[in-house]
Short mmCIF file of C-alpha atoms in Angstrom, two decimals:
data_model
loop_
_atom_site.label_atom_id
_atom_site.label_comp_id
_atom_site.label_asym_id
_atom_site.label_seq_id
_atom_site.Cartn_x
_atom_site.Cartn_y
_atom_site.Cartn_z
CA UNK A 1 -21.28 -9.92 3.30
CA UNK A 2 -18.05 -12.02 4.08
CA UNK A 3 -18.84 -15.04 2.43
CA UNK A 4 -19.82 -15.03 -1.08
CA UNK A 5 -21.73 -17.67 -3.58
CA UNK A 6 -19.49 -19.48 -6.37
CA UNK A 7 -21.03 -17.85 -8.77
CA UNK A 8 -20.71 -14.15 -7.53
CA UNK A 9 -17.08 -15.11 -7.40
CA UNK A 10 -16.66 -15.95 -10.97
CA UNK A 11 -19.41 -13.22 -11.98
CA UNK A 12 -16.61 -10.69 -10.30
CA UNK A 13 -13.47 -12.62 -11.69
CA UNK A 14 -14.94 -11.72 -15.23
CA UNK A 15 -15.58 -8.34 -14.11
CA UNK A 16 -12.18 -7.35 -12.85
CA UNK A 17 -9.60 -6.01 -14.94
CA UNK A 18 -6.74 -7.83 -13.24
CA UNK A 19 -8.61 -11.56 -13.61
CA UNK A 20 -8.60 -11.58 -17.25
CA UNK A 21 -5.74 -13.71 -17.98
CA UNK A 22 -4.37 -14.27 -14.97
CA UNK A 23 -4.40 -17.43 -12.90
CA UNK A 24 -5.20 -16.89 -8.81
CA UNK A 25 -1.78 -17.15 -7.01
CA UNK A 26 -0.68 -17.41 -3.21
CA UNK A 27 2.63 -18.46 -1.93
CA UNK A 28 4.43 -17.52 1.86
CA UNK A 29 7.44 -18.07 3.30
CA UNK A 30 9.33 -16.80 6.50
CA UNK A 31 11.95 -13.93 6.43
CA UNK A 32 13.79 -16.14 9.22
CA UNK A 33 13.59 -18.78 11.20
CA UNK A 34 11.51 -19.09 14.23
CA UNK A 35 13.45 -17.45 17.60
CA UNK A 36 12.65 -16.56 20.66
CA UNK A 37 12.78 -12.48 20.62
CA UNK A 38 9.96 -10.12 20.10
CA UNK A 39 9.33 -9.37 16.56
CA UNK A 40 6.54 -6.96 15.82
CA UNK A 41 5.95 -3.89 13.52
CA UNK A 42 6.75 -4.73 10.36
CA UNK A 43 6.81 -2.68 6.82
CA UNK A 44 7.44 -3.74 2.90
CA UNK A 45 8.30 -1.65 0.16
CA UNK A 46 9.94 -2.23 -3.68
CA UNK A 47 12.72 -0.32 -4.11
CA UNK A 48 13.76 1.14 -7.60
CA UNK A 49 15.79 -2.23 -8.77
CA UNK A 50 12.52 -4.08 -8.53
CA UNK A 51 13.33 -6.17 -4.83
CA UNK A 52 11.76 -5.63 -1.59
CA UNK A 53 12.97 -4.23 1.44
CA UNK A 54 10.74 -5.31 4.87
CA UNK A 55 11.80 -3.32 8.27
CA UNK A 56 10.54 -4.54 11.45
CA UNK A 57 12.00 -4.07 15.18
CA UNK A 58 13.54 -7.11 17.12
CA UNK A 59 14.47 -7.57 20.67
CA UNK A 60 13.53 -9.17 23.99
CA UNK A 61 10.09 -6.77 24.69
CA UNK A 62 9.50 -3.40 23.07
CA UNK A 63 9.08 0.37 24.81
CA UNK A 64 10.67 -1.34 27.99
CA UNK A 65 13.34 -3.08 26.74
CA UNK A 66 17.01 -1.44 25.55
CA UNK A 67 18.17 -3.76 22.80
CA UNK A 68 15.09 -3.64 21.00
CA UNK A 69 16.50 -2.08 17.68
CA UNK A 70 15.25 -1.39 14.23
CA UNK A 71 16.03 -4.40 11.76
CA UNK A 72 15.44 -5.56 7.63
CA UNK A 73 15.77 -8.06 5.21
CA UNK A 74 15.85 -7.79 1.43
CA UNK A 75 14.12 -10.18 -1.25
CA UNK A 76 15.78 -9.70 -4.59
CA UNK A 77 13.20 -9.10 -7.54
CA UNK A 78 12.70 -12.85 -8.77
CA UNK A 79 14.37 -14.27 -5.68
CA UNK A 80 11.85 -17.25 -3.74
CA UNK A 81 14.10 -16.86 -0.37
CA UNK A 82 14.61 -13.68 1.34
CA UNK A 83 18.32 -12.77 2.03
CA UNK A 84 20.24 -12.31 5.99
CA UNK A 85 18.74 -9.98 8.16
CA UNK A 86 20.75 -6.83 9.24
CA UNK A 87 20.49 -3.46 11.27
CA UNK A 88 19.13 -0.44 9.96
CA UNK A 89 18.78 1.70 13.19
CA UNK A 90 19.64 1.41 16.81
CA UNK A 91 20.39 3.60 19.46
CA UNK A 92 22.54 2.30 21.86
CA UNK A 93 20.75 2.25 25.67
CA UNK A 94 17.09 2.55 23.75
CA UNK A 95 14.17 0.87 22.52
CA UNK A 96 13.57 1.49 18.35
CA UNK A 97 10.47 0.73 17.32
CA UNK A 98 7.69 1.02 14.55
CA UNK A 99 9.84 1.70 11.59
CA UNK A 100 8.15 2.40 8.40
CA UNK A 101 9.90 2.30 5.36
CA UNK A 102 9.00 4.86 1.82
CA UNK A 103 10.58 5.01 -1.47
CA UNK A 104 10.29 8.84 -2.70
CA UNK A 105 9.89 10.14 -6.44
CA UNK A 106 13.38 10.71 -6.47
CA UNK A 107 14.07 6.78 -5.57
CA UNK A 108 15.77 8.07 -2.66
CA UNK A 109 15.03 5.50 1.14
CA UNK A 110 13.72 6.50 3.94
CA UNK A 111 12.83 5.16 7.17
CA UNK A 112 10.67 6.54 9.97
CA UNK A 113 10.49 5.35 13.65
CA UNK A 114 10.51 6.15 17.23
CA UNK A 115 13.15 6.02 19.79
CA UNK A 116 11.45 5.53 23.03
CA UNK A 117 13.04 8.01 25.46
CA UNK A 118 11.60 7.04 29.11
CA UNK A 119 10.06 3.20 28.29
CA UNK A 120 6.53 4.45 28.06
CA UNK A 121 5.00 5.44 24.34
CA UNK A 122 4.62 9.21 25.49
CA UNK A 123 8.39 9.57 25.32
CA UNK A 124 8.40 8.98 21.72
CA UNK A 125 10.54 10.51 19.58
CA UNK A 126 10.17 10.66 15.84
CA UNK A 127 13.56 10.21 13.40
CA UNK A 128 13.90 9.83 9.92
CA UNK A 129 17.02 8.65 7.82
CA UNK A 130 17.44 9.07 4.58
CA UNK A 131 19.41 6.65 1.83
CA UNK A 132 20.07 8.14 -1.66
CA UNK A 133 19.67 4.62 -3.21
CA UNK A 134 18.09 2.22 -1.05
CA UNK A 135 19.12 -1.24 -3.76
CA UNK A 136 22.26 -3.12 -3.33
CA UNK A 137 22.99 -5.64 -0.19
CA UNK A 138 22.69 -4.65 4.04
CA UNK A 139 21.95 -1.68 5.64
CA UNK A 140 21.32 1.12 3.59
CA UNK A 141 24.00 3.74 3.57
CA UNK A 142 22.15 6.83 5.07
CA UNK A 143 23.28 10.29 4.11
CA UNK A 144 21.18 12.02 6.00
CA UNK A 145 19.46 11.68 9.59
CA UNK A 146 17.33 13.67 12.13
CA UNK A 147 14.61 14.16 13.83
CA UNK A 148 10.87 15.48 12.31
CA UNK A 149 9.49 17.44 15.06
CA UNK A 150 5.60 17.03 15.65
CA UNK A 151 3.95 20.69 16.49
CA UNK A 152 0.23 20.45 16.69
CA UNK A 153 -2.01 23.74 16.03
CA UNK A 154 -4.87 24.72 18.44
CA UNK A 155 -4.21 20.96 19.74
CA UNK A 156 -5.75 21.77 23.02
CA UNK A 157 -8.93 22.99 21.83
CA UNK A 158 -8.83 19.85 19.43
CA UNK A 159 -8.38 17.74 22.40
CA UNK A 160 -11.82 19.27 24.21
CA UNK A 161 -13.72 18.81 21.05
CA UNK A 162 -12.40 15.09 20.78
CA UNK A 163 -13.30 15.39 24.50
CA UNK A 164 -16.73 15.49 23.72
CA UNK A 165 -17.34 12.67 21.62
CA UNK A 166 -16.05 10.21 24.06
CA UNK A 167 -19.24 7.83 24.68
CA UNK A 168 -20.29 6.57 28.65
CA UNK A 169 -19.20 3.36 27.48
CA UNK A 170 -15.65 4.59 26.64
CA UNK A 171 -15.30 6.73 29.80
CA UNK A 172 -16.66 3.53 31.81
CA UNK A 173 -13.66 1.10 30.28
CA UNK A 174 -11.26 3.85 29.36
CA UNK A 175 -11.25 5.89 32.51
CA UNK A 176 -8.13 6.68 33.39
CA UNK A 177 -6.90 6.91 29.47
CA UNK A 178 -9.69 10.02 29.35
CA UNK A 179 -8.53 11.52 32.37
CA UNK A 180 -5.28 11.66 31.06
CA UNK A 181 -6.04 12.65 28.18
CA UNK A 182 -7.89 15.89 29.45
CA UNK A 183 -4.91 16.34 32.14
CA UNK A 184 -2.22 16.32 29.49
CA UNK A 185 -4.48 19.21 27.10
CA UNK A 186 -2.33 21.83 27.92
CA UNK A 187 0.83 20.31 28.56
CA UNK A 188 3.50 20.96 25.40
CA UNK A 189 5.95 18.46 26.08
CA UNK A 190 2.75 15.57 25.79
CA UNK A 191 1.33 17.27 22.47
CA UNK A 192 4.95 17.21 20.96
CA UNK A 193 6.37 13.99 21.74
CA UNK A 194 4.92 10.18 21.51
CA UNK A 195 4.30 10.42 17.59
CA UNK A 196 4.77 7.02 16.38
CA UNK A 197 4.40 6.23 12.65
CA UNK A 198 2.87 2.69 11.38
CA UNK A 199 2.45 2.32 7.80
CA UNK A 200 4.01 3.89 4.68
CA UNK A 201 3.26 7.60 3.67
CA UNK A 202 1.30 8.33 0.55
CA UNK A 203 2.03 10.68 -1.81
CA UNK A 204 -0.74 12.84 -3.71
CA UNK A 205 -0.54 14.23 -7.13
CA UNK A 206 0.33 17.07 -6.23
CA UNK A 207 3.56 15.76 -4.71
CA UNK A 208 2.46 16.43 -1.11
CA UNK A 209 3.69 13.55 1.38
CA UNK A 210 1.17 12.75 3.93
CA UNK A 211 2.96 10.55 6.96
CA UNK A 212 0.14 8.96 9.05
CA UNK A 213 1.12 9.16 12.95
CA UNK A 214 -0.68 8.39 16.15
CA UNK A 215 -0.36 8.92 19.72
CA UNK A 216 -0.85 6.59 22.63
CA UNK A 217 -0.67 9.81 25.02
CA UNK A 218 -4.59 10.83 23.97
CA UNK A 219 -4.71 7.91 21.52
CA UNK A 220 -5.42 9.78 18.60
CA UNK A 221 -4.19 10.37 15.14
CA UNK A 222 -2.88 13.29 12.82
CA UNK A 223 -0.24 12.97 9.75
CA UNK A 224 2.81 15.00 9.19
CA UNK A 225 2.98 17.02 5.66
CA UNK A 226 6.02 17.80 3.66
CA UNK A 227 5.33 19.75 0.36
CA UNK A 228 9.11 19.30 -0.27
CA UNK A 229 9.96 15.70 -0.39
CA UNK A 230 10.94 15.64 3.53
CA UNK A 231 13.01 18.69 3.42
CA UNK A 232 10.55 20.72 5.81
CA UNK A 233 7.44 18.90 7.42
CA UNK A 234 4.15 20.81 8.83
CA UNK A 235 1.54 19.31 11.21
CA UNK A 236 -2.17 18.45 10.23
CA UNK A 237 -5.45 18.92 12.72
CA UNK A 238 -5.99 16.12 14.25
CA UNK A 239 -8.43 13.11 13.96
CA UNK A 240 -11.06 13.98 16.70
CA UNK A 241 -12.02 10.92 18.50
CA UNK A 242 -10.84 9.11 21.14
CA UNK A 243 -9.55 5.65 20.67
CA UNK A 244 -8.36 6.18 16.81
CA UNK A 245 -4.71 5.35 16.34
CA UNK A 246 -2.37 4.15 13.34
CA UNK A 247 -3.86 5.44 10.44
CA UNK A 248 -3.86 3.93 7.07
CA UNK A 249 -4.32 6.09 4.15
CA UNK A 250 -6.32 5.93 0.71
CA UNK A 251 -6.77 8.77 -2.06
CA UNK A 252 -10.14 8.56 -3.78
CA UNK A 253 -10.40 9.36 -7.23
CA UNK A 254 -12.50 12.90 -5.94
CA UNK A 255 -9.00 13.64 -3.94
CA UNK A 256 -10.80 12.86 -0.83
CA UNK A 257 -8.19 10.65 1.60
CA UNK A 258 -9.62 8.22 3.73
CA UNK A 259 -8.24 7.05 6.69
CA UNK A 260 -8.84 3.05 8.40
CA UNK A 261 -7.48 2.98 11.94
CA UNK A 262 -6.95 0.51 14.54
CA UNK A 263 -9.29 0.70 17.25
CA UNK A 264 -7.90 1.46 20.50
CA UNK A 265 -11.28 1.77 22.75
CA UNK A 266 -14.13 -0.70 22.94
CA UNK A 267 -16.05 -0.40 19.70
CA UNK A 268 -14.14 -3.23 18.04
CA UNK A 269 -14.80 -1.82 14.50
CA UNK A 270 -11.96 -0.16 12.57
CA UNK A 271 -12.34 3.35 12.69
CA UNK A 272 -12.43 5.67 9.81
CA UNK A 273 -11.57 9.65 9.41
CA UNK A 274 -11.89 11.27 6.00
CA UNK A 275 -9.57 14.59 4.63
CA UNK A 276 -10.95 17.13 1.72
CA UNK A 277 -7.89 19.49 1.82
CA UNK A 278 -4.92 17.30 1.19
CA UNK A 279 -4.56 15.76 4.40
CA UNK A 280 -4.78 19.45 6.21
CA UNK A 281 -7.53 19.00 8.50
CA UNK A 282 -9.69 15.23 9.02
CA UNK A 283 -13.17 14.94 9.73
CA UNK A 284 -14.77 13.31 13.12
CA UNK A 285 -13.93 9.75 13.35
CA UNK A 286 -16.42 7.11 12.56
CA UNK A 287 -16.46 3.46 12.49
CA UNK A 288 -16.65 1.11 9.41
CA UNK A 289 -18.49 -2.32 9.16
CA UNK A 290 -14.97 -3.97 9.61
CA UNK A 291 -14.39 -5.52 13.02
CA UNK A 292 -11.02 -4.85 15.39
CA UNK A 293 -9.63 -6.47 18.25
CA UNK A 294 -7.33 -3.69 18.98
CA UNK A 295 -4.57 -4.50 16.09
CA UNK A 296 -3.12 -2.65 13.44
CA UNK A 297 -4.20 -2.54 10.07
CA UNK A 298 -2.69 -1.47 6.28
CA UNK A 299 -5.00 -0.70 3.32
CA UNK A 300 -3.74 0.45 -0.16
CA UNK A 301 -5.38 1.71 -4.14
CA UNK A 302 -4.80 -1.25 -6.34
CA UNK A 303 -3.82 -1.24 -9.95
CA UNK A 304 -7.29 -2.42 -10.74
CA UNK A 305 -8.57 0.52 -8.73
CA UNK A 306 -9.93 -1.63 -6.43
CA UNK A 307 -9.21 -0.68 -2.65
CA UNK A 308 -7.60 -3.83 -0.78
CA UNK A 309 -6.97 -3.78 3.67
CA UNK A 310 -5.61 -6.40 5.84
CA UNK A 311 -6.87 -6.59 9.64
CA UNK A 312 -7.58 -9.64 11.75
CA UNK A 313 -11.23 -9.71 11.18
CA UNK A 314 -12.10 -10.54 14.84
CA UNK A 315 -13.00 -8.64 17.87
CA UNK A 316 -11.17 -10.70 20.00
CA UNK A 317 -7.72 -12.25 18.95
CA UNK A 318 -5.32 -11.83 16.49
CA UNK A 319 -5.57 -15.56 15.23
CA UNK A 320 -7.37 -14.68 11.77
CA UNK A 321 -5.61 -12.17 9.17
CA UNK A 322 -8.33 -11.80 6.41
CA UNK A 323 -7.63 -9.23 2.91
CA UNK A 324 -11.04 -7.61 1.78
CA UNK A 325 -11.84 -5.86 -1.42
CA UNK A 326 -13.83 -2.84 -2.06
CA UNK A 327 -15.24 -1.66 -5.69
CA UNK A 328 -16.55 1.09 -4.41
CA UNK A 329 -13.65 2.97 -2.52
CA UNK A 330 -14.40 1.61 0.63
CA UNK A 331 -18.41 2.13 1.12
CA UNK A 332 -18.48 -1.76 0.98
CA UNK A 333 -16.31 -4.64 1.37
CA UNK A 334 -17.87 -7.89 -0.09
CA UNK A 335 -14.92 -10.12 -1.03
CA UNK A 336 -12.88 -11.63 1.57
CA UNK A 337 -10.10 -13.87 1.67
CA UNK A 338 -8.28 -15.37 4.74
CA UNK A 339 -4.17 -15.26 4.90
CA UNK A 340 -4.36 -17.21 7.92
CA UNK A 341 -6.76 -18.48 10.02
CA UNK A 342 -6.52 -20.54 13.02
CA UNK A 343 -7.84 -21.27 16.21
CA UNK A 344 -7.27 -19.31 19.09
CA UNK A 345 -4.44 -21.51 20.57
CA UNK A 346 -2.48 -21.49 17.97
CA UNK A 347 -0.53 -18.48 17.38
CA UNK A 348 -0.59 -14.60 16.34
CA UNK A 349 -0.93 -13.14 13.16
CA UNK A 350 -1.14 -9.17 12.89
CA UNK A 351 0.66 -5.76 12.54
CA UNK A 352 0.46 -6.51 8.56
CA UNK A 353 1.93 -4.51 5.91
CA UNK A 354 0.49 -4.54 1.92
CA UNK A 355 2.08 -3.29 -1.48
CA UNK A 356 1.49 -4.06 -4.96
CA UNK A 357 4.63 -4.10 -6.68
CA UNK A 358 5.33 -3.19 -10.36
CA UNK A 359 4.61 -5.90 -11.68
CA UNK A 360 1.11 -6.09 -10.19
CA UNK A 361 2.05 -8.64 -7.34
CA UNK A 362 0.52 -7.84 -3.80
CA UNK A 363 2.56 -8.78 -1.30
CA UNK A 364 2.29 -8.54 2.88
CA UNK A 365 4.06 -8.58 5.84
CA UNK A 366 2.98 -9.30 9.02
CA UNK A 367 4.37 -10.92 12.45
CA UNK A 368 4.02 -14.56 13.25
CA UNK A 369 3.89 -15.03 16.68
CA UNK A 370 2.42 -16.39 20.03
CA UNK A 371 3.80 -19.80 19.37
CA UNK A 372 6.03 -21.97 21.98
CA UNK A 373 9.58 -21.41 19.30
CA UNK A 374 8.84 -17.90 19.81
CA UNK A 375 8.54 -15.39 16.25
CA UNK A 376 8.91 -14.42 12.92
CA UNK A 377 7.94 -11.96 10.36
CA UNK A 378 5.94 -14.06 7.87
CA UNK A 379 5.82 -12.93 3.59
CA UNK A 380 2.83 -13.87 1.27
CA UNK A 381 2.86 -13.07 -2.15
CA UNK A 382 -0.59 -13.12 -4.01
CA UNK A 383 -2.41 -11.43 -6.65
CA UNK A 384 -5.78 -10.16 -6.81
CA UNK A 385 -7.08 -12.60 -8.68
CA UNK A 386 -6.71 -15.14 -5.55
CA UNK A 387 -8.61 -12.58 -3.22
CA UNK A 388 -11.43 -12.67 -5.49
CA UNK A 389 -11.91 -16.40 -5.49
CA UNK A 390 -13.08 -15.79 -1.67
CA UNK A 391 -12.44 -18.60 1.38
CA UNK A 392 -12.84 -22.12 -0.64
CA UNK A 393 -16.15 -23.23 0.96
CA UNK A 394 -15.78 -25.49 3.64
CA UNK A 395 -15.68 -29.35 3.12
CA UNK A 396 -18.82 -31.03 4.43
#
């Protein structure tokens, strides 16, 4: 149910712990002006001072193109305008690209991304640098950098088994992806480079980071573990499936994490994988009731405990970016409420990124794009209140 009834709406702004009180708000604003480079990928998080750091890569293409480097711009807690943009990785002669950005329990930075190494996604390789205190103005200073090295476990026999559940219909439109995939099975140098991240890690209770990562070489997903606050980093199983990539992770309150994924094959639903040992190993992948054109996705735990993700609810285009709610950790999804929506001709919106800050606000980040004056990174700040009002119901 996408649409809901007026008075479902305010029967579920009574029920919601966040609505008491608190007045639906939505504002958005651009990180930068409109230009004519490619800017995709990006990520938000609230650093320790309270402001907001967003990380996104810039440059005239991406995987093909050398001056595509990793970028960010700061919003100062109670600022309306978001500061200058400035570097925060490039290496000189190659493409830098999905950079995701995490704030640690010791307030300590870091960023995640992939230098591209031959111009195709299979030459990924995965870096990390780390910032004792992320605050303060321009690039971060980094005190630490390197690079986490992906080893998958039993990967090849993981790649048969994901063999297996690939459907006619995906071998029909997928063909030569699936015959890479079980040409590359064996091959070392495929299973331990191309690992791209997307979103933010989570952290459990237990202080366990889980860093969701995909692969374009057999288009699946796995997450990288560090029981040591990125000193040391182990690999999960994988996510058996073909056509699951850039995994978003959620903790239910049982300690199960669930995983929403972009689709990358033709069943235009986002695809879920669940974990019952602390990210360790991730059960078969499924699809939700979502829809996917092939575009990423970012879904986080509110305050509230309700369960909020961003996707462009289509299964063709990336012109609508729609927020849904869950109450019941993500069995259902009944309240929806559009960011943007537009008709096909008139831009992009996608590759969003959600937080709640500390304060309670949600805010996203997502690119702006497929216009004439070329792109931006766009910034809505909203509350949950807002998403629960639903679409305002169309005038007659």
């Amino acid at each position: 149910m996408r649409w809901i009834v007026p008075g479902l709406v305010a029967a579920l702004l009574l029920a919601s712990p966040v609505a008491k009180g608190e007045e639906p708000a939505f504002s958005t604003s651009i990180l930068f002006p409109f230009e004519k480079k490619h800017n995709h990928a990006s990520c938000v998080v609230e650093l320790a001072d309270g402001s907001l750091l967003a990380t996104w890569y810039t440059g005239s293409g991406e995987r093909k193109s050398d001056d595509v480097r990793i970028v960010g711009a700061r919003l100062k807690k109670g600022a309306t305008a978001w500061g200058p943009v400035f570097e925060m990785a490039d290496t000189p002669g190659y493409p830098d690209c999905n950079p995701s950005v995490f704030v640690g329990q010791d307030k300590a930075l870091w960023l995640f991304w992939p230098t591209i190494l031959d111009h195709r996604w299979e030459g990924a390789l995965l870096k990390f640098a780390r910032a004792e205190d992320g605050t303060g103005e321009g690039t971060p200073r980094w005190t630490r950098e390197g690079v986490i090295h992906i080893t998958p476990v039993k990967f090849e026999d993981d790649i048969q088994s994901s063999l297996k559940t690939v459907t006619a219909e995906e071998r029909a439109k997928h063909k030569a992806e699936v015959d890479e995939l079980e040409s590359r099975a064996k091959d070392l140098i495929y299973q331990r480079l191309g690992w791209m991240p997307r979103v933010r890690p989570i952290v459990l209770p237990s202080g366990r980071w889980l860093l969701p990562l995909y692969t374009d070489t057999y288009s699946m997903s796995l997450v990288a573990i560090s029981d040591d606050q990125g000193a040391t980093w182990q690999t999960s199983r994988p996510m058996i499936g073909f056509g699951n990539i850039q995994p978003s992770l959620v903790r239910k309150k049982d300690g199960t994490i669930v995983a929403f994924m972009r689709e990358n094959g033709p069943r235009q639903k986002i695809r879920l994988s669940t974990s019952k040992d602390e990210g360790q190993t991730w059960s078969v992948v499924t699809e939700s009731s979502l829809p996917n054109p092939g575009a990423g996705v970012d879904a986080i735990l509110l305050a509230s405990g309700a369960w909020a993700i961003i996707y462009n609810d289509l299964t063709d285009g990336r012109h609508s970016l729609a927020i849904s709610l869950s109450d019941d950790e993500g069995a259902t999804w009944p309240i929806t409420r559009h960011v943007e929506s537009h008709a096909k001709k008139d831009g992009s919106y996608h590759y969003p990124s959600i937080l709640q800050d500390s304060d309670g606000a949600i805010h996203v980040t997502y690119t702006n794009g497929g216009k004439p004056e070329g792109s931006t990174i766009q910034h809505a700040r909203l509350n949950e209140a807002w998403i629960r009002q639903g679409d305002p119901t169309p005038k007659r």
